[in-house]
C-alpha cells in the first residue's frame, strides 16, 4: 500500500478547529473528551521533580484515571479526559492558562543516497562512511517500528551516548539494540485517535508498526546498510539510510486512523526528555495559529532545548497555500522526484505507446492485446474511480480497465484498492489515468494485478483512442527499474505549496528532498498474494512528503554529527543556503506541469548534503528571537502558551517576520504602499568557513519591477564564528508584478552559494490572507423557538452577542434576512460557528453595475395625452432603486404635482438639507460614503428611467431631443445607495432589507454577479424575503452575452430582464473613398465638412500588441495624426477610452468596429471626437478597403436622430443568455425590455470639453441590462397601481404572458447576428405594457410553493438559510422545477417518452379578465415534439376563479436538435395568454 497518496488521499479528514476555552461549548456536556490543558505554576511555586509536577497536574482533575499525558519538557500542562462542565470548572482554578480539544492529524531507499550525491568522492570526505550520523539520536514520531528488520541491525554500532535516558517498551524479549535504542508508545487504545471513552481503563499498545509508515520513515533517515534490497524485484540494490551511523528512537503516536494532538505532544515531550538530537515527524494537519497548534507548541519547546525538528510540508498540492507545519523553527520539507522510474509501458492497438509505472511487474506476453473498457461505462456514480462495487454489472472479464486517480467522496479509494476491485471483477489489468493537476507525475505502486499509472498527457491520448474505435485494445509491458531519467528532481504534484497562511512573511516550504517512489524497509510482503516471495527482508516503494522529511532528518544528523555544537537554526541555514536551484541537467527545477517551479513549491531548492557540510556562512537564530517574532503576531497570553511561561510582549522587542534572521527573505507590499519608500531587511551571518575570507554580494532578481540593493556589498571576516550584518533594500516600482522572486548570493573564493531565496509580493494576494485579517462576512442566525424580539433594537442587541468587542457590526438585517454583516477574522468566524443560533455564513461578494423615446416605443404615451388606461401612471406606488445613489436636484426628480407618499412609508432622507420631496421620498446609503449622492451617474439614470418626472427639452449633445419621462412618472422613488467603487453583497442585502422595511412596493436592481447556489447568493436570499412580503423584484439579466449560460439573477421569484434595441438610431455614417457607406452611431455629432475625406488607418497595423483595441498608450509611436483610426471593440477597453486614445495620439476621428460576437449591435456613445460605431460586417468591409489601396480615405457624416429603424426590437449582443446554471428547469431570462442607447437623467455634462453646453438639465445615453430592468420596474408599478392587491407572481405573469414574440414589423425578434433569437435570449418576448394591464389570466405562486421548489434543490439546512426560519424538507411536498406554477414551461424529455409515457406538466390559472369567459388551448411546437393539453377548454364564470390544466409532452419526429421551443396560447374572444415552452432532449 502507499501510505501517502493512497492513504494520504484521505487528507479530507475533518479537523475540528482548535478553539480556546470559549469554544469548547460545542462539546456535549457529559461526554468525556480529551483536552490539552496548558497550566503554569504561580509565583514562586517551584516543582522540583517530574513527580511533583504530575501531582500538581492531578490536582486539577476530578478523579484518578483521567490523566492521559503529563508534559514536562516542551509544554507546561497535561492531556486529560474531561467533560465540558469539568473543563468549565477547571478554567477558574489558579494556574490554568488555556485548553484546546484534542485533534487528529494525518500521516502526511536503495537509490536516494546516491541521487543526493552521498556516494561521491567529495561527499565521502565530508561525511566519512564510518561516521555518518555517529553519536546523533533521531527521534521518529510515527506509527511505530518493525524492530526485527535488518535495517535496524546494530552490527558495528556503538552504544548510545551517555545522555540517553529513553527506554524500550516492546513486550517479551529485548528487541532494541545499539541502532534502535528506544521505542515507546503513546497510543492508549485502538480508538485513541478520537480520545473519547467512558472508561478509565486505558492501556498502552506496544510500539510495533502495524501500518508500515514508521518503519519506512525510520529506515529512510538512519537505516543500516542492507544488501539485496528490492520490492517485488524492483529497485534492486543496497538499502541504506541517509545517516546509517545515527541511533533511532521510535515514539509511536499514530495509528492507521491518524495521529492525535495529545499523543504527538506527549511524543515530542518524551523525545526531548530522553535526549534526542533530531525529531522527525512526517505528520501534518490544517493550518492554524501557532498557539492553537500542539505540534508548533511542542516543537518550539524542542528547539529551545537545542533539538532540530524536521516536518513534512503536506500532501495537498498543487493547491496554493496548502503547506502544513509553517512555524519558522520547524524545517518544512517539500517532495521531489528522483532520476529513477519503475517502468510499465502501455501499448495501444493503434501502435502508440506511453510510459507509466508499477512496482508489480509479472511476466506477460508481449504479443497479446486485451480489450479495453473505461470504468465509467458502468454508469454508476464515481464508477470511473473504481471503488468497491463500482464495476458491478459491467463486463470487464479478461479486459484492461481504465480507472481514474482520486479517492472518492469518502476519501477511501486508494490506488491499490482500485486494482483489487478490477481484479475481483475479473479484469486482466488496469491503466490508472491521472487528472490535469497531476500533470506529468506518475507513482510506482505495488499493485495486485498488471497495471500502469500514466501521466495526464497519456491519459488524454488513451481516452481519445478508446473513443475513436468500437474495439479498443491494449497491452501492458514491463521494463523494470530505469535509472538516469529526467527531469530530476522535479516537484511532485502532491507536494503542498506556499505561501504560508499563518506567516506569509516566512517562505515555506524551506527545502525539497526526494519523496517519490522511495524504497525503504517495510514490515510485511507487498503486492498480490500470487507474487513470488523473493528471499530477503521486505521493502516497499511509497511516495509523499512523509518520505522527503526523513531524508532531511538524516542530512541534519550528518551535519549534527560533524558540528555537534551547532544550533538547530545553524543546521537549517547550512542546508537551505547550499541547496541546488537547478536539476541534474543544470536546468531550472520544474513542477508537475514541466514548468519552472516557484519558491512556494521548492523553498530554497533541492537539498545538497555535500555542500551543506561546509556552508561558509550561517544565519543563526536564538530561541529568544522567536519570542519577539511571536509577539509581533499574537498577544501576551497566546505567546505565554507557546513559551510555557508568562511573557509580557510589551516588554519584548518585537521582530517583524521579514526581520527574523531567517535564511530566506519574504517581503509583502500592501497595495497602499508608498512606492518611493523602500523596504529594508536586515540579516546577520556567522563565518563557519575559513578564518580569513571575503564575500561579495550578488543579487539575482531578473525583473525590472523591483530594485534590490545590498549594503555593504562586501563582508570581510578575519576569524571563525565572527558575525557581520547587512541590509537588503527593496524598492517596488509602480504597478509592479504581483510576485517577484530571485536570490542573494554571498560569494567568496571558496564558496559560491545561493544563500538567500528572495520572494517579493508586490501586492498582498488573497492566497496569503491570514486568519487574523478582518473581512466582511454575512452571517445567518436563527433565534431559539419562542425567542421573539419586540423591536429591531432588541434584535440588533442579540446580533451583537455573536461578535467580539469593538465596532464590528456592518449591517443588521430584520426583514428579508435573519442575520447581520460583520467584520471578522476567519478564526473569529470559526468560533462564532459553534455558537447557538448560528446557521451559516458567506463571504462578502462583489457585484457589478450592469428616455425620451422608450415610453412611445413601448406603446405608452405621456400623461397629458389624456389616455386613461394607465390609471395614474404609477400613482401610490413606491419603487425602491438599489444603485449608485441619485442626483436629487435633477428635474426628473421634481415633486411638482406629486401627492405625498402613502401612509405606510417609513423611510428617511439622508441628504443634508431639503433634497427629498414627494417624488424622491427617500435616500439612504449603505456603503462607505454616508451620502446617497450619485458620483457615478448610473443610479440617477436607472431611477429616472423607472419613474422620472416629465422633463421637456431633454437631449444629449443635441441628440434624442424630446420630452423625457420615466415609465411610471407618478410613482414615488426611494434610492438605496449600495454601490460606490464596488457593490458588495453585505451592502446590497442591507439595502433590500431597508427597502422592504421602509414600505417599498417594487425593488429595482441593475446589478449582477457570479452565479451561486441560492443559499449562498445574498441577492437571492434578500429578494426571496422581499417577495414573501409582497414586494415585486425586477433584476437585470447581465451583460455577459451572447455566450450561453451567462444569465445572472436566476431565482424564480425575480423578474429577470434581457436587453433589446429600439427603433431609433443616433446616426453617424461612414463613407469610404470607394463610395461605400455604412450606418453607425455616435451621440457626439460635431459640425464637420461633408466634402473633406481623411486618411484612414487600422490601429491593428501598429506593432504594439493589441493595438487594434486602442487601449491606453497603444498608439504611441504610430502615426495617426489627422487620420480616422479604425479600432476594434472589446478587450476590456471601454468604448469611450478608445476614442480618448485616438484623440491623445492626434487622430481626427474613430470608427469603432464590432467583433464577430457583437454582430450588428451598435451603441450610441458620447464620444470625445468624431466617431461612428459600426457592425462587424461593416468592419470587415472597411478593413478590406484599407488593404485594397495604398491611400485609403474616409469621412464620418452625422445624420442626427433617426426614428423608425428596423429590425426593432432586436436582442443586443451584450444581453446575457440562458439557460440558467442554478435552475435550468426555469426559463431565464423572463422578459426583454429596451436596453440600448437609452436616454435618461445624468448628474453632469457628457462628451468632449469642447462640446457646447446646451441649456437645460443634463441627460445621457446609456446601454446595458441595467437600463432594461428599470423599464420593467416602471411597468410593474403601472400594474401595481391598477391592481394593488396582486401578488408579485401575478404581476410577473401578466408581463410575461402578454409579451410580443415578434418585432414591430411582425417578424420574429432577431439577435445580434440578425438570426431569430431563441427563448434563452428573449425570455417570453418583448414587454407590451398595454396588454400587460389586461392579461385575462394569470399564473400565481404562493411564496410557500417556492419552499417546496427549493427543497427539490437543496438540503433542509440550506433552505433554512433562504427562508430565515427552520425548514424540514422531509415534511414538505417537493415541487420539481417543471411543476412550479411558472408562466413559462421548461421540460427535459428522456429518450423513453411516448404517447403512453409522456412528461406531464401541470399549471393553475386565475381569471382576472371578463366573466364569463372560455379559453381554448393552441400549442405551437415543431414536429420533433408532440403535446396534448387537458382539458381542451377552460371555462370561467366568476372573477378570480382558478382552473387547472396539464400539458403532456413526448418525442415526435427524430431530430438532431438538443433544444426546441414553442408556446402554449390560451385564447378567448378578448385575450391571448401565451406561455413560452422550451424543451431539451436528454
PDB file of N, CA and C in Angstrom, residues 822-875:
ATOM      1  N   UNK A 822     -20.780  41.545   9.382  1.00  0.00           N
ATOM      2  CA  UNK A 822     -19.817  41.987  10.376  1.00  0.00           C
ATOM      3  C   UNK A 822     -18.411  41.762   9.864  1.00  0.00           C
ATOM      4  N   UNK A 823     -17.470  42.528  10.400  1.00  0.00           N
ATOM      5  CA  UNK A 823     -16.054  42.377  10.073  1.00  0.00           C
ATOM      6  C   UNK A 823     -15.441  41.413  11.077  1.00  0.00           C
ATOM      7  N   UNK A 824     -14.977  40.282  10.554  1.00  0.00           N
ATOM      8  CA  UNK A 824     -14.461  39.207  11.396  1.00  0.00           C
ATOM      9  C   UNK A 824     -13.201  38.640  10.772  1.00  0.00           C
ATOM     10  N   UNK A 825     -12.391  38.001  11.586  1.00  0.00           N
ATOM     11  CA  UNK A 825     -11.312  37.186  11.059  1.00  0.00           C
ATOM     12  C   UNK A 825     -11.846  35.789  10.798  1.00  0.00           C
ATOM     13  N   UNK A 826     -11.119  35.033  10.010  1.00  0.00           N
ATOM     14  CA  UNK A 826     -11.513  33.642   9.764  1.00  0.00           C
ATOM     15  C   UNK A 826     -11.585  32.875  11.080  1.00  0.00           C
ATOM     16  N   UNK A 827     -10.669  33.164  11.965  1.00  0.00           N
ATOM     17  CA  UNK A 827     -10.633  32.459  13.246  1.00  0.00           C
ATOM     18  C   UNK A 827     -11.865  32.805  14.087  1.00  0.00           C
ATOM     19  N   UNK A 828     -12.219  34.094  14.101  1.00  0.00           N
ATOM     20  CA  UNK A 828     -13.405  34.506  14.860  1.00  0.00           C
ATOM     21  C   UNK A 828     -14.669  33.894  14.268  1.00  0.00           C
ATOM     22  N   UNK A 829     -14.717  33.815  12.935  1.00  0.00           N
ATOM     23  CA  UNK A 829     -15.874  33.192  12.308  1.00  0.00           C
ATOM     24  C   UNK A 829     -15.967  31.718  12.683  1.00  0.00           C
ATOM     25  N   UNK A 830     -14.823  31.046  12.745  1.00  0.00           N
ATOM     26  CA  UNK A 830     -14.825  29.640  13.136  1.00  0.00           C
ATOM     27  C   UNK A 830     -15.367  29.485  14.551  1.00  0.00           C
ATOM     28  N   UNK A 831     -14.989  30.373  15.452  1.00  0.00           N
ATOM     29  CA  UNK A 831     -15.505  30.323  16.815  1.00  0.00           C
ATOM     30  C   UNK A 831     -16.998  30.607  16.840  1.00  0.00           C
ATOM     31  N   UNK A 832     -17.401  31.623  16.091  1.00  0.00           N
ATOM     32  CA  UNK A 832     -18.813  32.022  16.051  1.00  0.00           C
ATOM     33  C   UNK A 832     -19.694  30.889  15.543  1.00  0.00           C
ATOM     34  N   UNK A 833     -19.141  30.070  14.631  1.00  0.00           N
ATOM     35  CA  UNK A 833     -19.943  29.000  14.023  1.00  0.00           C
ATOM     36  C   UNK A 833     -20.392  27.956  15.035  1.00  0.00           C
ATOM     37  N   UNK A 834     -19.739  27.906  16.203  1.00  0.00           N
ATOM     38  CA  UNK A 834     -20.141  26.949  17.219  1.00  0.00           C
ATOM     39  C   UNK A 834     -21.153  27.492  18.204  1.00  0.00           C
ATOM     40  N   UNK A 835     -21.578  28.730  18.024  1.00  0.00           N
ATOM     41  CA  UNK A 835     -22.490  29.348  18.986  1.00  0.00           C
ATOM     42  C   UNK A 835     -23.936  28.995  18.669  1.00  0.00           C
ATOM     43  N   UNK A 836     -24.784  28.841  19.703  1.00  0.00           N
ATOM     44  CA  UNK A 836     -26.211  28.538  19.476  1.00  0.00           C
ATOM     45  C   UNK A 836     -26.864  29.617  18.630  1.00  0.00           C
ATOM     46  N   UNK A 837     -27.626  29.200  17.641  1.00  0.00           N
ATOM     47  CA  UNK A 837     -28.311  30.133  16.759  1.00  0.00           C
ATOM     48  C   UNK A 837     -27.627  30.344  15.435  1.00  0.00           C
ATOM     49  N   UNK A 838     -26.334  29.976  15.338  1.00  0.00           N
ATOM     50  CA  UNK A 838     -25.616  30.138  14.070  1.00  0.00           C
ATOM     51  C   UNK A 838     -26.193  29.178  13.035  1.00  0.00           C
ATOM     52  N   UNK A 839     -26.411  29.674  11.812  1.00  0.00           N
ATOM     53  CA  UNK A 839     -26.926  28.840  10.723  1.00  0.00           C
ATOM     54  C   UNK A 839     -25.879  28.690   9.621  1.00  0.00           C
ATOM     55  N   UNK A 840     -25.380  29.787   9.120  1.00  0.00           N
ATOM     56  CA  UNK A 840     -24.427  29.733   8.010  1.00  0.00           C
ATOM     57  C   UNK A 840     -23.777  31.095   7.878  1.00  0.00           C
ATOM     58  N   UNK A 841     -22.686  31.152   7.114  1.00  0.00           N
ATOM     59  CA  UNK A 841     -22.009  32.413   6.835  1.00  0.00           C
ATOM     60  C   UNK A 841     -21.445  32.367   5.438  1.00  0.00           C
ATOM     61  N   UNK A 842     -21.368  33.524   4.816  1.00  0.00           N
ATOM     62  CA  UNK A 842     -20.803  33.592   3.467  1.00  0.00           C
ATOM     63  C   UNK A 842     -19.949  34.841   3.358  1.00  0.00           C
ATOM     64  N   UNK A 843     -18.889  34.782   2.536  1.00  0.00           N
ATOM     65  CA  UNK A 843     -18.054  35.973   2.355  1.00  0.00           C
ATOM     66  C   UNK A 843     -18.807  37.045   1.606  1.00  0.00           C
ATOM     67  N   UNK A 844     -18.316  38.244   1.686  1.00  0.00           N
ATOM     68  CA  UNK A 844     -18.939  39.397   1.050  1.00  0.00           C
ATOM     69  C   UNK A 844     -18.556  39.414  -0.424  1.00  0.00           C
ATOM     70  N   UNK A 845     -19.503  39.128  -1.317  1.00  0.00           N
ATOM     71  CA  UNK A 845     -19.219  39.098  -2.751  1.00  0.00           C
ATOM     72  C   UNK A 845     -19.333  40.500  -3.343  1.00  0.00           C
ATOM     73  N   UNK A 846     -18.632  40.716  -4.446  1.00  0.00           N
ATOM     74  CA  UNK A 846     -18.682  41.988  -5.154  1.00  0.00           C
ATOM     75  C   UNK A 846     -19.501  41.808  -6.426  1.00  0.00           C
ATOM     76  N   UNK A 847     -20.468  42.711  -6.632  1.00  0.00           N
ATOM     77  CA  UNK A 847     -21.316  42.676  -7.817  1.00  0.00           C
ATOM     78  C   UNK A 847     -21.019  43.883  -8.696  1.00  0.00           C
ATOM     79  N   UNK A 848     -21.454  43.799  -9.977  1.00  0.00           N
ATOM     80  CA  UNK A 848     -21.204  44.862 -10.934  1.00  0.00           C
ATOM     81  C   UNK A 848     -22.488  45.642 -11.180  1.00  0.00           C
ATOM     82  N   UNK A 849     -22.357  46.994 -11.448  1.00  0.00           N
ATOM     83  CA  UNK A 849     -23.455  47.753 -12.010  1.00  0.00           C
ATOM     84  C   UNK A 849     -23.599  47.297 -13.445  1.00  0.00           C
ATOM     85  N   UNK A 850     -24.579  46.818 -13.729  1.00  0.00           N
ATOM     86  CA  UNK A 850     -24.680  46.142 -15.057  1.00  0.00           C
ATOM     87  C   UNK A 850     -25.204  47.086 -16.121  1.00  0.00           C
ATOM     88  N   UNK A 851     -36.023  58.485 -20.643  1.00  0.00           N
ATOM     89  CA  UNK A 851     -35.802  58.006 -22.009  1.00  0.00           C
ATOM     90  C   UNK A 851     -36.760  58.846 -22.818  1.00  0.00           C
ATOM     91  N   UNK A 852     -36.313  59.593 -23.570  1.00  0.00           N
ATOM     92  CA  UNK A 852     -37.335  60.356 -24.295  1.00  0.00           C
ATOM     93  C   UNK A 852     -38.201  59.457 -25.152  1.00  0.00           C
ATOM     94  N   UNK A 853     -37.673  58.373 -25.656  1.00  0.00           N
ATOM     95  CA  UNK A 853     -38.356  57.596 -26.694  1.00  0.00           C
ATOM     96  C   UNK A 853     -38.949  56.288 -26.199  1.00  0.00           C
ATOM     97  N   UNK A 854     -38.397  55.695 -25.129  1.00  0.00           N
ATOM     98  CA  UNK A 854     -38.854  54.352 -24.779  1.00  0.00           C
ATOM     99  C   UNK A 854     -40.326  54.273 -24.412  1.00  0.00           C
ATOM    100  N   UNK A 855     -40.929  55.255 -23.707  1.00  0.00           N
ATOM    101  CA  UNK A 855     -42.371  55.096 -23.451  1.00  0.00           C
ATOM    102  C   UNK A 855     -43.169  54.969 -24.750  1.00  0.00           C
ATOM    103  N   UNK A 856     -42.836  55.817 -25.755  1.00  0.00           N
ATOM    104  CA  UNK A 856     -43.544  55.716 -27.019  1.00  0.00           C
ATOM    105  C   UNK A 856     -43.252  54.388 -27.716  1.00  0.00           C
ATOM    106  N   UNK A 857     -41.993  53.952 -27.692  1.00  0.00           N
ATOM    107  CA  UNK A 857     -41.636  52.685 -28.323  1.00  0.00           C
ATOM    108  C   UNK A 857     -42.393  51.526 -27.690  1.00  0.00           C
ATOM    109  N   UNK A 858     -42.670  51.617 -26.406  1.00  0.00           N
ATOM    110  CA  UNK A 858     -43.388  50.560 -25.701  1.00  0.00           C
ATOM    111  C   UNK A 858     -44.908  50.718 -25.800  1.00  0.00           C
ATOM    112  N   UNK A 859     -45.349  51.758 -26.523  1.00  0.00           N
ATOM    113  CA  UNK A 859     -46.786  51.931 -26.688  1.00  0.00           C
ATOM    114  C   UNK A 859     -47.429  52.769 -25.609  1.00  0.00           C
ATOM    115  N   UNK A 860     -46.619  53.396 -24.766  1.00  0.00           N
ATOM    116  CA  UNK A 860     -47.138  54.279 -23.724  1.00  0.00           C
ATOM    117  C   UNK A 860     -47.031  55.719 -24.205  1.00  0.00           C
ATOM    118  N   UNK A 861     -48.051  56.528 -23.903  1.00  0.00           N
ATOM    119  CA  UNK A 861     -47.944  57.942 -24.204  1.00  0.00           C
ATOM    120  C   UNK A 861     -47.931  58.706 -22.891  1.00  0.00           C
ATOM    121  N   UNK A 862     -47.492  59.947 -22.957  1.00  0.00           N
ATOM    122  CA  UNK A 862     -47.306  60.709 -21.741  1.00  0.00           C
ATOM    123  C   UNK A 862     -48.646  61.084 -21.115  1.00  0.00           C
ATOM    124  N   UNK A 863     -48.654  61.425 -19.824  1.00  0.00           N
ATOM    125  CA  UNK A 863     -49.915  61.657 -19.104  1.00  0.00           C
ATOM    126  C   UNK A 863     -50.797  62.711 -19.745  1.00  0.00           C
ATOM    127  N   UNK A 864     -50.207  63.757 -20.318  1.00  0.00           N
ATOM    128  CA  UNK A 864     -51.029  64.825 -20.865  1.00  0.00           C
ATOM    129  C   UNK A 864     -51.798  64.407 -22.112  1.00  0.00           C
ATOM    130  N   UNK A 865     -51.567  63.185 -22.591  1.00  0.00           N
ATOM    131  CA  UNK A 865     -52.307  62.722 -23.766  1.00  0.00           C
ATOM    132  C   UNK A 865     -53.763  62.480 -23.450  1.00  0.00           C
ATOM    133  N   UNK A 866     -54.070  62.314 -22.200  1.00  0.00           N
ATOM    134  CA  UNK A 866     -55.469  62.110 -21.837  1.00  0.00           C
ATOM    135  C   UNK A 866     -55.893  60.671 -21.813  1.00  0.00           C
ATOM    136  N   UNK A 867     -55.028  59.752 -22.270  1.00  0.00           N
ATOM    137  CA  UNK A 867     -55.409  58.339 -22.215  1.00  0.00           C
ATOM    138  C   UNK A 867     -55.415  57.889 -20.776  1.00  0.00           C
ATOM    139  N   UNK A 868     -56.387  57.068 -20.406  1.00  0.00           N
ATOM    140  CA  UNK A 868     -56.544  56.722 -19.002  1.00  0.00           C
ATOM    141  C   UNK A 868     -56.269  55.256 -18.698  1.00  0.00           C
ATOM    142  N   UNK A 869     -55.784  54.481 -19.704  1.00  0.00           N
ATOM    143  CA  UNK A 869     -55.627  53.053 -19.434  1.00  0.00           C
ATOM    144  C   UNK A 869     -54.510  52.782 -18.439  1.00  0.00           C
ATOM    145  N   UNK A 870     -53.613  53.762 -18.261  1.00  0.00           N
ATOM    146  CA  UNK A 870     -52.528  53.547 -17.307  1.00  0.00           C
ATOM    147  C   UNK A 870     -52.907  53.973 -15.904  1.00  0.00           C
ATOM    148  N   UNK A 871     -54.102  54.467 -15.723  1.00  0.00           N
ATOM    149  CA  UNK A 871     -54.672  54.704 -14.404  1.00  0.00           C
ATOM    150  C   UNK A 871     -53.695  55.392 -13.472  1.00  0.00           C
ATOM    151  N   UNK A 872     -53.214  56.563 -13.871  1.00  0.00           N
ATOM    152  CA  UNK A 872     -52.400  57.350 -12.961  1.00  0.00           C
ATOM    153  C   UNK A 872     -50.915  57.170 -13.144  1.00  0.00           C
ATOM    154  N   UNK A 873     -50.455  56.329 -14.056  1.00  0.00           N
ATOM    155  CA  UNK A 873     -49.035  56.193 -14.349  1.00  0.00           C
ATOM    156  C   UNK A 873     -48.202  55.891 -13.101  1.00  0.00           C
ATOM    157  N   UNK A 874     -48.676  54.952 -12.284  1.00  0.00           N
ATOM    158  CA  UNK A 874     -47.910  54.533 -11.111  1.00  0.00           C
ATOM    159  C   UNK A 874     -48.303  55.211  -9.825  1.00  0.00           C
ATOM    160  N   UNK A 875     -49.436  55.903  -9.804  1.00  0.00           N
ATOM    161  CA  UNK A 875     -49.885  56.599  -8.591  1.00  0.00           C
ATOM    162  C   UNK A 875     -49.857  55.685  -7.370  1.00  0.00           C
TER     163      UNK A 875
END
